[in-house]
Short mmCIF file of C-alpha atoms in Angstrom, two decimals:
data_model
loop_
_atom_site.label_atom_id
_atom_site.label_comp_id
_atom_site.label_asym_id
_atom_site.label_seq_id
_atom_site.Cartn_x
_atom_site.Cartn_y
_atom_site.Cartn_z
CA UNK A 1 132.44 109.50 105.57
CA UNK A 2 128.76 109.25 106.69
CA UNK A 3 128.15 105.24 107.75
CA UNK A 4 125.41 103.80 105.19
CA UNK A 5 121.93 103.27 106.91
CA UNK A 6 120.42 99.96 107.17
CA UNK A 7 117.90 100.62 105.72
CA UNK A 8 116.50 102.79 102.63
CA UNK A 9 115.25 105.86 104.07
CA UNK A 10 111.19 106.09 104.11
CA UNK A 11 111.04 109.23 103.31
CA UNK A 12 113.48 108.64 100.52
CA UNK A 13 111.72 105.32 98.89
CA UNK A 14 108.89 103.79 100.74
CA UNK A 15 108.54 100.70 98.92
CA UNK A 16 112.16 100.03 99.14
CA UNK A 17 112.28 100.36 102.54
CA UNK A 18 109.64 98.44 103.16
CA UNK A 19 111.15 95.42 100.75
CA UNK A 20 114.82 96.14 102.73
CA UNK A 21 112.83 95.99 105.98
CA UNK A 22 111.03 92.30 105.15
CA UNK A 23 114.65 91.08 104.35
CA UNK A 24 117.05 92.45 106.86
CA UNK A 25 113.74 91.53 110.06
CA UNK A 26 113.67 88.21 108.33
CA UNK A 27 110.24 87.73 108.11
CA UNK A 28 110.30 86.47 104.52
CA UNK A 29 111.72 85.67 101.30
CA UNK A 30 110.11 85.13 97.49
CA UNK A 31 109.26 81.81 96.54
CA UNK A 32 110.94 80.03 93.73
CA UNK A 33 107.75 80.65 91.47
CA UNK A 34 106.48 84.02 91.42
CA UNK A 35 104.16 85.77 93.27
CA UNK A 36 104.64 83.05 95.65
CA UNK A 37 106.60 83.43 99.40
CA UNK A 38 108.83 81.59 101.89
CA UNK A 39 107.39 83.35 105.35
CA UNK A 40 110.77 82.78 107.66
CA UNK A 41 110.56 81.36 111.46
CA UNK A 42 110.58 85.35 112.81
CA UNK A 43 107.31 86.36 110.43
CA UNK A 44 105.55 83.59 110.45
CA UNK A 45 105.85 83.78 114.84
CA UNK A 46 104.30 86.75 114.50
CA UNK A 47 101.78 85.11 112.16
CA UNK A 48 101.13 82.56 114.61
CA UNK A 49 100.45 84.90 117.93
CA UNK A 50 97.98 86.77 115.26
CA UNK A 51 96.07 83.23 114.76
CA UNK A 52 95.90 82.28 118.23
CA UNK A 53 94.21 85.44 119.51
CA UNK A 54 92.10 85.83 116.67
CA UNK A 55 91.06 81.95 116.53
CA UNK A 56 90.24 82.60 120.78
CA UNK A 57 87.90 85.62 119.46
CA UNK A 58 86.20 83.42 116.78
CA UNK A 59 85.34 80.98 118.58
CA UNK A 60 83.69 83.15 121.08
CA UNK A 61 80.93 83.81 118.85
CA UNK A 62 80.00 80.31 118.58
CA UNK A 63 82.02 79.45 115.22
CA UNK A 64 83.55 76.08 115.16
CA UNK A 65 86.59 75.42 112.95
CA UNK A 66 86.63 72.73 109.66
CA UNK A 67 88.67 72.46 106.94
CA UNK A 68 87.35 72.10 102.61
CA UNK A 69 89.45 71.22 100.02
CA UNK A 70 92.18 73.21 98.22
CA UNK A 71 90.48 71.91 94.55
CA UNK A 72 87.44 73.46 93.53
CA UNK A 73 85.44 71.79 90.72
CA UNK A 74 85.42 74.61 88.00
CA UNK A 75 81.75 74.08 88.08
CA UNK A 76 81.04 74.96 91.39
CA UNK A 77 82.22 78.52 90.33
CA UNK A 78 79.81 79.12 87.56
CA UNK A 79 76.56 78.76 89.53
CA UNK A 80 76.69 82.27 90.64
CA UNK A 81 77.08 84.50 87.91
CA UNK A 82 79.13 87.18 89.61
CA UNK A 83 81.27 85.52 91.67
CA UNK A 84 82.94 83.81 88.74
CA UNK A 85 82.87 86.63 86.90
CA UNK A 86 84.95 88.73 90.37
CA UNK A 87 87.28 85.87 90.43
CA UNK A 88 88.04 84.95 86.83
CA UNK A 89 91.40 86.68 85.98
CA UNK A 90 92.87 85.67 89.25
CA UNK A 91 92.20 81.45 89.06
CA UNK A 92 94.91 79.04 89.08
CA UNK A 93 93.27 76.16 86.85
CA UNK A 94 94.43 72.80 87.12
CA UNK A 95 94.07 70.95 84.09
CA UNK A 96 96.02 67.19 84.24
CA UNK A 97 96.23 65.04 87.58
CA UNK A 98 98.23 61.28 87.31
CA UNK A 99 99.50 61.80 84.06
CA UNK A 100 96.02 62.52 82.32
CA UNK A 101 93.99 65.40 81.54
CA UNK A 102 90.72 65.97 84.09
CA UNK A 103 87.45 65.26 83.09
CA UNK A 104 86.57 68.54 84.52
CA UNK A 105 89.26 70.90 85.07
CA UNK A 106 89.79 72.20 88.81
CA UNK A 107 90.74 75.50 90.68
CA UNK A 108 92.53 76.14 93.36
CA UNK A 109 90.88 77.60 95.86
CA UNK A 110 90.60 81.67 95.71
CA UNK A 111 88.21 81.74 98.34
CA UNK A 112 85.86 78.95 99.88
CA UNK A 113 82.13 80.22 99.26
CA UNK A 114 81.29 77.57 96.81
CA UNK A 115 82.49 74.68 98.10
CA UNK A 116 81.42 75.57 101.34
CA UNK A 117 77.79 75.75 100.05
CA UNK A 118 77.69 72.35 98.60
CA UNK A 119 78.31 71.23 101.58
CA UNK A 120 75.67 73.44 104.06
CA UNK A 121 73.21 72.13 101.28
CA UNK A 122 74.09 69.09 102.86
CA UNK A 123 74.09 69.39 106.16
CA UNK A 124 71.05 72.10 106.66
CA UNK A 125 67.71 70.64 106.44
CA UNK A 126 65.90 72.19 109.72
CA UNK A 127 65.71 75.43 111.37
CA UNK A 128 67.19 73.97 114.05
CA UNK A 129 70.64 73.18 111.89
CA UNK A 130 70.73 77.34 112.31
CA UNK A 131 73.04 79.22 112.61
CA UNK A 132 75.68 77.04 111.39
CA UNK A 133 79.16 78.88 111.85
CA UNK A 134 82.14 77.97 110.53
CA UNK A 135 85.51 79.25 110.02
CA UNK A 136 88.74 77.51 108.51
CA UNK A 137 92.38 78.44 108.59
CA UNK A 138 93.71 77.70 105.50
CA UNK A 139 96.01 79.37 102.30
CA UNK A 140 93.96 80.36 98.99
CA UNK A 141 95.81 81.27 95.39
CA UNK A 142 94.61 84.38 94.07
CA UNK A 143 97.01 84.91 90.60
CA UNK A 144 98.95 88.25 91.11
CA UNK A 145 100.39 90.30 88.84
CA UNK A 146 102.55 92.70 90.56
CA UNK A 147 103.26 90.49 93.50
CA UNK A 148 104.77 92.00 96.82
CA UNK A 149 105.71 90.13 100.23
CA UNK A 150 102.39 89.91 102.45
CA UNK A 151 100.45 92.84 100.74
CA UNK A 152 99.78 90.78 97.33
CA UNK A 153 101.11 87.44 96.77
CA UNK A 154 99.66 84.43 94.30
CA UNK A 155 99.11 82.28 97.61
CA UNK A 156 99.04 83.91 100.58
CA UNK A 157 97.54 82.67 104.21
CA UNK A 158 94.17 83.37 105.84
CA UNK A 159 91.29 82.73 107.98
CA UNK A 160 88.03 82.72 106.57
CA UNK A 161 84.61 82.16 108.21
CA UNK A 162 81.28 80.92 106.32
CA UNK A 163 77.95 80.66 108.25
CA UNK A 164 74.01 80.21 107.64
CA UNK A 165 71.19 81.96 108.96
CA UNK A 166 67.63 81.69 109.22
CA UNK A 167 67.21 85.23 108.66
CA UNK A 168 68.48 88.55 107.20
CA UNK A 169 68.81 90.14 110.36
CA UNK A 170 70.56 87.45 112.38
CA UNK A 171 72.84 87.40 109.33
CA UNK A 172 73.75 90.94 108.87
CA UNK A 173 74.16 91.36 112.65
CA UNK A 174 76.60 88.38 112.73
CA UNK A 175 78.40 90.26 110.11
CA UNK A 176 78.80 93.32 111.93
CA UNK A 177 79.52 91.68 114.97
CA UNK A 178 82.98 89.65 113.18
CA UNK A 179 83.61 93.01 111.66
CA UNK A 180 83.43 94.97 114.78
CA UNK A 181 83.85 92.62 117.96
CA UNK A 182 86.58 90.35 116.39
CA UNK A 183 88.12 92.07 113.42
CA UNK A 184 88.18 95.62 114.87
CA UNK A 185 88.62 94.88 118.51
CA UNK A 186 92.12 92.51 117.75
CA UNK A 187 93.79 94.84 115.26
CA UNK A 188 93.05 97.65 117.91
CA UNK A 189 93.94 95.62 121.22
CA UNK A 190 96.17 93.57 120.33
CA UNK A 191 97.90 95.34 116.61
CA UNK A 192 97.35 98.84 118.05
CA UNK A 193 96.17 99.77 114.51
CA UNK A 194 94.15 102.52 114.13
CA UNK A 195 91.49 101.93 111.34
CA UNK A 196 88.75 103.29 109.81
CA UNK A 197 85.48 101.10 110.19
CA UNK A 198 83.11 101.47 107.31
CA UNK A 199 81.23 100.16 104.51
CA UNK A 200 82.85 98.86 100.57
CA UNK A 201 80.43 100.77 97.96
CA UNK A 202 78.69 98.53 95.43
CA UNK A 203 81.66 99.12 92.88
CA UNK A 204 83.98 97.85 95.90
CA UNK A 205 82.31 95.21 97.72
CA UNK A 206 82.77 91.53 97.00
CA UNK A 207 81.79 89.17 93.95
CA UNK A 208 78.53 88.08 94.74
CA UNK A 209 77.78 90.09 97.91
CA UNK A 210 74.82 92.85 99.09
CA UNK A 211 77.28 94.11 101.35
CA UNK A 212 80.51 94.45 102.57
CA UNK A 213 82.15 95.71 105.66
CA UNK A 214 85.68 96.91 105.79
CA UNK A 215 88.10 97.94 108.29
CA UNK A 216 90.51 100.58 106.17
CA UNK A 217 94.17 101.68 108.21
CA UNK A 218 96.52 104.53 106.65
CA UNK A 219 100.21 103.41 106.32
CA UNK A 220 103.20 105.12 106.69
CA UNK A 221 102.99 106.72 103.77
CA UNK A 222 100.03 107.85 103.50
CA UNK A 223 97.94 105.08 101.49
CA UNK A 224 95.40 102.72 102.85
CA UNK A 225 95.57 99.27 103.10
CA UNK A 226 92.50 96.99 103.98
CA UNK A 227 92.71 95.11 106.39
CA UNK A 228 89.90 93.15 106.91
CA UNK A 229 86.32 91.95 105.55
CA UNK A 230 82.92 90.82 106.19
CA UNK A 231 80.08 90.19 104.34
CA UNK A 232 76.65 90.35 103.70
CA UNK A 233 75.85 87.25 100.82
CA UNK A 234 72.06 87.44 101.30
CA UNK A 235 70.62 84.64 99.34
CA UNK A 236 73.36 84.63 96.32
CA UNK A 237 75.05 81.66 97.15
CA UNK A 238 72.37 79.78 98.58
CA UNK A 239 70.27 80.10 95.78
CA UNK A 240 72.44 78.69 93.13
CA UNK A 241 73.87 75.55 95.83
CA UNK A 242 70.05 75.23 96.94
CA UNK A 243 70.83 75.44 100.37
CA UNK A 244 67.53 75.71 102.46
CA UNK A 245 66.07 74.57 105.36
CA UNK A 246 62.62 73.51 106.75
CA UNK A 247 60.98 76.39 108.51
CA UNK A 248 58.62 76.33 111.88
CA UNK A 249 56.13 76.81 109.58
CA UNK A 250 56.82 74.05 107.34
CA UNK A 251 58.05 75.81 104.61
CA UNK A 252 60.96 75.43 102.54
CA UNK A 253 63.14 78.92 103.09
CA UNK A 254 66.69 79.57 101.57
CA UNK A 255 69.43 80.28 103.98
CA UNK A 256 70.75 84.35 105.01
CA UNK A 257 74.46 83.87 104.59
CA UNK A 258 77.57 85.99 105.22
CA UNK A 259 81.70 85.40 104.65
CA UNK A 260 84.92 87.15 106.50
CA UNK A 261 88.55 86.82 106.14
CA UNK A 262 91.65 88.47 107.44
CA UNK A 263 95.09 87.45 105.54
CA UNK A 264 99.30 87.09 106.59
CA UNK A 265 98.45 90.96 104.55
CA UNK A 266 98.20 91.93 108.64
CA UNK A 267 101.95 91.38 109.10
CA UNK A 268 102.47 94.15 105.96
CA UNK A 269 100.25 96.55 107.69
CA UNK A 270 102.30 95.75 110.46
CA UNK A 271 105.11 96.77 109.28
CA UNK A 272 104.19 99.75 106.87
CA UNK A 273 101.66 101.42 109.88
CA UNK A 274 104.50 101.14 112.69
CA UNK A 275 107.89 100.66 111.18
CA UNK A 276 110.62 103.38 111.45
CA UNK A 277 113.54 103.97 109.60
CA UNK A 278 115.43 101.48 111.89
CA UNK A 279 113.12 98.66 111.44
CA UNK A 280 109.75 96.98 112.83
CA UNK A 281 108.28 98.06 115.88
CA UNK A 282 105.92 95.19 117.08
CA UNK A 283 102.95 96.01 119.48
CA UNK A 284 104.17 94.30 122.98
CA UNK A 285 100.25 92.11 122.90
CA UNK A 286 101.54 90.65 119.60
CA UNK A 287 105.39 90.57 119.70
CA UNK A 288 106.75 86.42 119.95
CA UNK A 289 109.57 88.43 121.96
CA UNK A 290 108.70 91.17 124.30
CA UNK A 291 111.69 91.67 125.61
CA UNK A 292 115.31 90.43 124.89
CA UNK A 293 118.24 90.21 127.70
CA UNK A 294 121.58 90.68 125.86
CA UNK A 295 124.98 90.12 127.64
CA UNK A 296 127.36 92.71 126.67
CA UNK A 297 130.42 90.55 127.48
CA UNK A 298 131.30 86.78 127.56
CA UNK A 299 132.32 87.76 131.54
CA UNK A 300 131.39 84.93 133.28
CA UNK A 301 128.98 87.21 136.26
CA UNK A 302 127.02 89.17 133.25
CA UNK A 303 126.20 85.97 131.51
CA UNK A 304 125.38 84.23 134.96
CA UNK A 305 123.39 87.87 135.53
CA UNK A 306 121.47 87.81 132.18
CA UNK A 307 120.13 84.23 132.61
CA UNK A 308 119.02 85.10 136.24
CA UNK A 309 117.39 87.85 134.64
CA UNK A 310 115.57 86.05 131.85
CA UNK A 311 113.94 83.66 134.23
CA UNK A 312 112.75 86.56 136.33
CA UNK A 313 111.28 88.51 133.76
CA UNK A 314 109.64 84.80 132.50
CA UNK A 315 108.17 84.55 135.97
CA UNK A 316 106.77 88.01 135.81
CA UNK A 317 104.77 86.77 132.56
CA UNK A 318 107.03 88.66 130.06
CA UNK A 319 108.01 86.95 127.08
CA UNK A 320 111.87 86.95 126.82
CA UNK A 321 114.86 85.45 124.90
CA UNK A 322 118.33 85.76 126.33
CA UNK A 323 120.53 86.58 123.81
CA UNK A 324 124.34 85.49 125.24
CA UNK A 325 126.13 84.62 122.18
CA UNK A 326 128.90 86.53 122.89
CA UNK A 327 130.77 85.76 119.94
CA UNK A 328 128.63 88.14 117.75
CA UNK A 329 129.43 91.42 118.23
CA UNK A 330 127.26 93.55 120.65
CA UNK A 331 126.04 96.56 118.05
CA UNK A 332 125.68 93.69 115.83
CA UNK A 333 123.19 92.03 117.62
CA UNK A 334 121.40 95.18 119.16
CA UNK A 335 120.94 96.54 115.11
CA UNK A 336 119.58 93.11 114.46
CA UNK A 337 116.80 93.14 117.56
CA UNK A 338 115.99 96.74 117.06
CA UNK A 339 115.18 95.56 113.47
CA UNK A 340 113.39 92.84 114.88
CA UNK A 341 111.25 95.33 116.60
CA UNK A 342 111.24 93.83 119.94
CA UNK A 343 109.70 96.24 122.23
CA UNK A 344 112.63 96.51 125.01
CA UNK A 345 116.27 95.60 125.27
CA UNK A 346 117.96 95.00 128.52
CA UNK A 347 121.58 95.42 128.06
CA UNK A 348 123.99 94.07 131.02
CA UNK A 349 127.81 94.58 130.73
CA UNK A 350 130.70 94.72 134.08
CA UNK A 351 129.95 98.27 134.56
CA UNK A 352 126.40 97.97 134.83
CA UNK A 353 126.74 94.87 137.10
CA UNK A 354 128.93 96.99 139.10
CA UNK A 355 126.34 99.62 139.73
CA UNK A 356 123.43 97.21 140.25
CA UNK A 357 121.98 97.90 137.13
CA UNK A 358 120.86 97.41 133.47
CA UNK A 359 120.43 99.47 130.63
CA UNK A 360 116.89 99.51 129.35
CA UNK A 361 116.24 100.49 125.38
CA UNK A 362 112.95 100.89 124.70
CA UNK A 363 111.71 100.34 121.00
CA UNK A 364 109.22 101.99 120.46
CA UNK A 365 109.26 104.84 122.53
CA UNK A 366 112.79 105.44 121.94
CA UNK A 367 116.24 105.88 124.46
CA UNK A 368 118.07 104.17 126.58
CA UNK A 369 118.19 104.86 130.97
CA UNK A 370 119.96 102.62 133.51
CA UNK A 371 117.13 100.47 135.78
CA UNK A 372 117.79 98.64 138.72
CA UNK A 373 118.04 95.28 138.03
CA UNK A 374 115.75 94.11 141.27
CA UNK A 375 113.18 96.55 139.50
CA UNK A 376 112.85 94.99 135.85
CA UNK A 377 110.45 92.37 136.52
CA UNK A 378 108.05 94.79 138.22
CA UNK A 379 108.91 97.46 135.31
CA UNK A 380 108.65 95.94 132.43
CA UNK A 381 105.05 94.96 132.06
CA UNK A 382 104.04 98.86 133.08
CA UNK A 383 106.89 99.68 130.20
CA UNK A 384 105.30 97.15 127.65
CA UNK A 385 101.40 98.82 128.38
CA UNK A 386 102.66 102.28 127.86
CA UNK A 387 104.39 101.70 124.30
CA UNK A 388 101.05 99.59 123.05
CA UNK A 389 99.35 102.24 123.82
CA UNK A 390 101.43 104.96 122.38
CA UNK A 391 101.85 102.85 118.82
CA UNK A 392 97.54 103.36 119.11
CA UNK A 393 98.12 106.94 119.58
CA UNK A 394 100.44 107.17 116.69
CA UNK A 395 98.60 105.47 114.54
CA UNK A 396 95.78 107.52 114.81
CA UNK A 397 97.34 111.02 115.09
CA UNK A 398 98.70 110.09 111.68
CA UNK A 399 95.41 109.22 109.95
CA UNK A 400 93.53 112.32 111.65
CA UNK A 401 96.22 114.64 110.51
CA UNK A 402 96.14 113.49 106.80
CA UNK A 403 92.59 113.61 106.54
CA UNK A 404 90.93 116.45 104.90
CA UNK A 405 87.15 117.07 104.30
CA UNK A 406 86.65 118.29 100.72
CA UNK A 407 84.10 118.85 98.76
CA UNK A 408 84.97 118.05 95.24
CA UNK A 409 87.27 115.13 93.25
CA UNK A 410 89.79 117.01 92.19
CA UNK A 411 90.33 118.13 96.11
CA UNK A 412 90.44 114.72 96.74
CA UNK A 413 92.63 113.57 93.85
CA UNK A 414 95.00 116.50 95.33
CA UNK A 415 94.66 115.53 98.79
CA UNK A 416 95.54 111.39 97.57
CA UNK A 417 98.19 112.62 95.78
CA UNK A 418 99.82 114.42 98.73
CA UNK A 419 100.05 111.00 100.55
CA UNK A 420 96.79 111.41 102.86
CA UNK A 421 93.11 110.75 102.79
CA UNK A 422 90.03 113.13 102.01
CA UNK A 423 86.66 112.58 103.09
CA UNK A 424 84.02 113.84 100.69
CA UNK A 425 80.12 113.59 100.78
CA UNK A 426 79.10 111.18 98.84
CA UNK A 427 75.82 112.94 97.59
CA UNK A 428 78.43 115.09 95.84
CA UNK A 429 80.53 112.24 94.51
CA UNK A 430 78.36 109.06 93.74
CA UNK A 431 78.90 106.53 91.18
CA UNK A 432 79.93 108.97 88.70
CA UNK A 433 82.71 110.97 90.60
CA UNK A 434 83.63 107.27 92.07
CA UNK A 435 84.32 106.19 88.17
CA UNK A 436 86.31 109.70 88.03
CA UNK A 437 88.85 108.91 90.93
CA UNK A 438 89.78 105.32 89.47
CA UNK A 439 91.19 107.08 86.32
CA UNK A 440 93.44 108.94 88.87
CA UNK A 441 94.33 105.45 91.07
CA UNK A 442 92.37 106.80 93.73
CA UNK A 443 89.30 104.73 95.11
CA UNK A 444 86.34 105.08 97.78
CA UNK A 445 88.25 102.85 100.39
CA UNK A 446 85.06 103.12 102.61
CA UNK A 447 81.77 104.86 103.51
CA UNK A 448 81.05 106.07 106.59
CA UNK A 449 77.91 108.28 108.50
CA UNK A 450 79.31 111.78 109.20
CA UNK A 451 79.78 111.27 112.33
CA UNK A 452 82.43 108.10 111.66
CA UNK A 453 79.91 105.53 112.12
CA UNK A 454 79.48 102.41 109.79
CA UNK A 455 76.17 102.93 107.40
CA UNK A 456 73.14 100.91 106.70
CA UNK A 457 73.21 98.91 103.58
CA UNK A 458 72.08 101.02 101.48
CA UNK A 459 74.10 104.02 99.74
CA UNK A 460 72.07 107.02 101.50
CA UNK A 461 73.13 111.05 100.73
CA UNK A 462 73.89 111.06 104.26
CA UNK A 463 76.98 109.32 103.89
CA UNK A 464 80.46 110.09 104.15
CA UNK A 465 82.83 108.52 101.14
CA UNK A 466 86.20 108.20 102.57
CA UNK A 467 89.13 108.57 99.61
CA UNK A 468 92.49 107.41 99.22
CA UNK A 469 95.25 105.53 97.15
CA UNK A 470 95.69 102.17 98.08
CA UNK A 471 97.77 99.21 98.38
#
């Protein structure tokens, strides 16, 4: 009789595989109320090598980080008219504090664009207060309905950046530059996600915004997740908050603003872009553990060996766990790292000892070949480079061989409905065919030039509408 697999086949039932995966890596768990999660130590290390290389990138365009309050007046929300309007079925209102009933009830936080602007009304009064950049690392509550670990959960974890400029142009560049320069270049360098880089269409873009940038990446299955945002606010937000600043001229000018976030909905894309039917597969840049040293047996010269090895590998700037407890079962423990998606094993037992050597599994290129053990700490970081890069190679043959240029909605319905994306001018879809793929839960994830490129603001017959079902 056929062992069970550890997991639910992909190809068999994505979304359960992708819940069995989240359990059995032990990244997280549901929180007791719903919609809510528990990320475990494993998930939330990955979450934490994510927010140090992404803080470093931040900070390199001149953005300090600050911290507002979870509690929102519900005032503050109704000043601008269509961010209220983008956020109302998804607030969590608090009503009584101390025993009593508020004066004014409060929200809790979905996002920080109104609070923040009470405050730069505050603190900008000159031209030379600009730019003011700031970004906080914080967890918002967004009220979800059909909840799901990382992709959509009531309160969920994020980074998001507010600044003010004295102009529209310093503004929207700023905004391309997170979208590009920080957003893009970590999910590529460091993720190995492929992605498409593009623009939301007015139906898509944020509450409240002229313009917002996306970065779009196809899944395993075929649907498109986003991934990350920034935008354009114009003068929205500083209009209704008043926040302005003295000119050189001596006039009184409202602030150019833009917003930009990236959520813990990274570690889902994580797992749904380069999982396998045998578990994660984490990009070496990223992965807490690069590379785990497993004795085979509690003999006293392969434990001695496997330690010896750990500290070499440490010394050659790999990160490494030795995993010696013995009295788990080897294939137990080798299932539970391969799940883990640690990029490479190295196995030791007597017989390898006896030949001078190790075993070396490699996750994400697959198979196992004896190395010498004097060569592993030159080996391994060559190893680790050539399995990023293949995950970015992956990635991307995936999307490009899903894709299909059509050239009407039902092609693109068709082409969503087989699990890829279509690409479709969107002089021949516009507004109206864009209304005609939601009844079919399909949506303009993006818009693009035609040669790939991200588009001006505005919604020209030149550009590209890029189609898909989505998470």
């Amino acid at each position: 009789m056929a062992k069970a697999p550890v997991l639910t086949p992909r190809a068999e039932d994505f979304p359960r595989w992708y819940q069995d995966l989240i359990n059995k890596a032990e990244l997280a768990d549901n929180g007791p109320v719903r919609g809510t999660m528990v990320i475990r130590p494993y998930g939330y290390g990955l979450w934490e090598r994510m927010q140090q290389d992404m803080d470093a990138r931040i900070k390199e365009t001149g953005t300090q980080n600050a911290y507002f309050p979870l509690l929102i007046p519900q005032s503050y929300l109704t000043r601008e008219a269509e961010h209220v309007e983008g956020f109302a079925p998804e607030l969590a209102v608090v009503t009584h504090g101390g025993g009593k009933e508020l004066e004014e009830p409060v929200v809790i936080r979905p996002t920080s664009e109104t609070i923040v602007n009470e405050y730069f009304s505050k603190w900008v009064q000159s031209y030379r207060d600009l730019p003011l950049l700031i970004n906080q690392w914080a967890n918002v509550v967004r009220w979800e309905l059909r909840p799901r670990l990382f992709l959509r959960t009531s309160e969920f974890l994020w980074q998001e950046g507010h600044t003010a400029h004295a102009t529209y142009e310093e503004a929207r560049d700023f905004a391309a530059r997170i979208h590009k320069d920080v957003y893009g270049a970590f999910m590529r360098d460091v993720l190995a996600m492929d992605f498409v880089l593009g623009r939301k269409t007015a139906r898509e873009r944020f509450a409240g915004a002229i313009n917002t940038l996306t970065l779009e990446g196809m899944m395993g299955d075929g649907k498109a997740l986003q991934l990350g945002t920034s935008h354009e606010l114009g003068q929205n937000f500083a209009r209704a908050f008043h926040t302005q600043y003295l000119s050189r001229e001596g006039k009184q000018e409202l602030v150019w603003q833009t917003s930009w976030g990236s959520t813990t909905r990274m570690i889902g894309a994580l797992v749904m872009m380069h999982g396998d039917d045998s578990g994660l597969r984490v990009p070496p840049r990223l992965a807490p553990v690069q590379a785990v040293v497993l004795a085979i047996k509690g003999d006293d010269a392969v434990l001695a060996t496997v330690r010896e090895i750990g500290d070499r590998l440490k010394a050659a700037g790999v990160r490494v766990q030795v995993d010696d407890r013995t009295d788990t079962p080897f294939g137990r423990r080798a299932v539970d790292w391969e799940l883990k998606g640690v990029p490479v094993r190295v196995e030791v037992g007597p017989r390898d000892l006896e030949n001078g050597t190790a075993m070396l599994a490699r996750r994400i290129r697959g198979g196992k070949e004896p190395v010498a053990i004097d060569s592993l700490a030159t080996l391994l970081p060559t190893v680790l480079e050539e399995d990023q890069k293949l995950l970015l190679d992956q990635a991307r043959e995936r999307r490009e061989s899903r894709t299909s240029d059509v050239t009407t909605v039902g092609q693109a319905v068709e082409a969503a409905a087989a699990g890829g994306w279509a690409r479709i001018p969107w002089a021949t879809l516009g507004p109206e065919g864009e209304a005609e793929l939601a009844e079919h839960s399909v949506s303009v994830r993006c818009l693009v030039t035609e040669d790939g490129a991200v588009p001006d603001a505005d919604e020209t017959p030149g550009n590209v509408a890029v189609v898909a079902r989505a998470y």
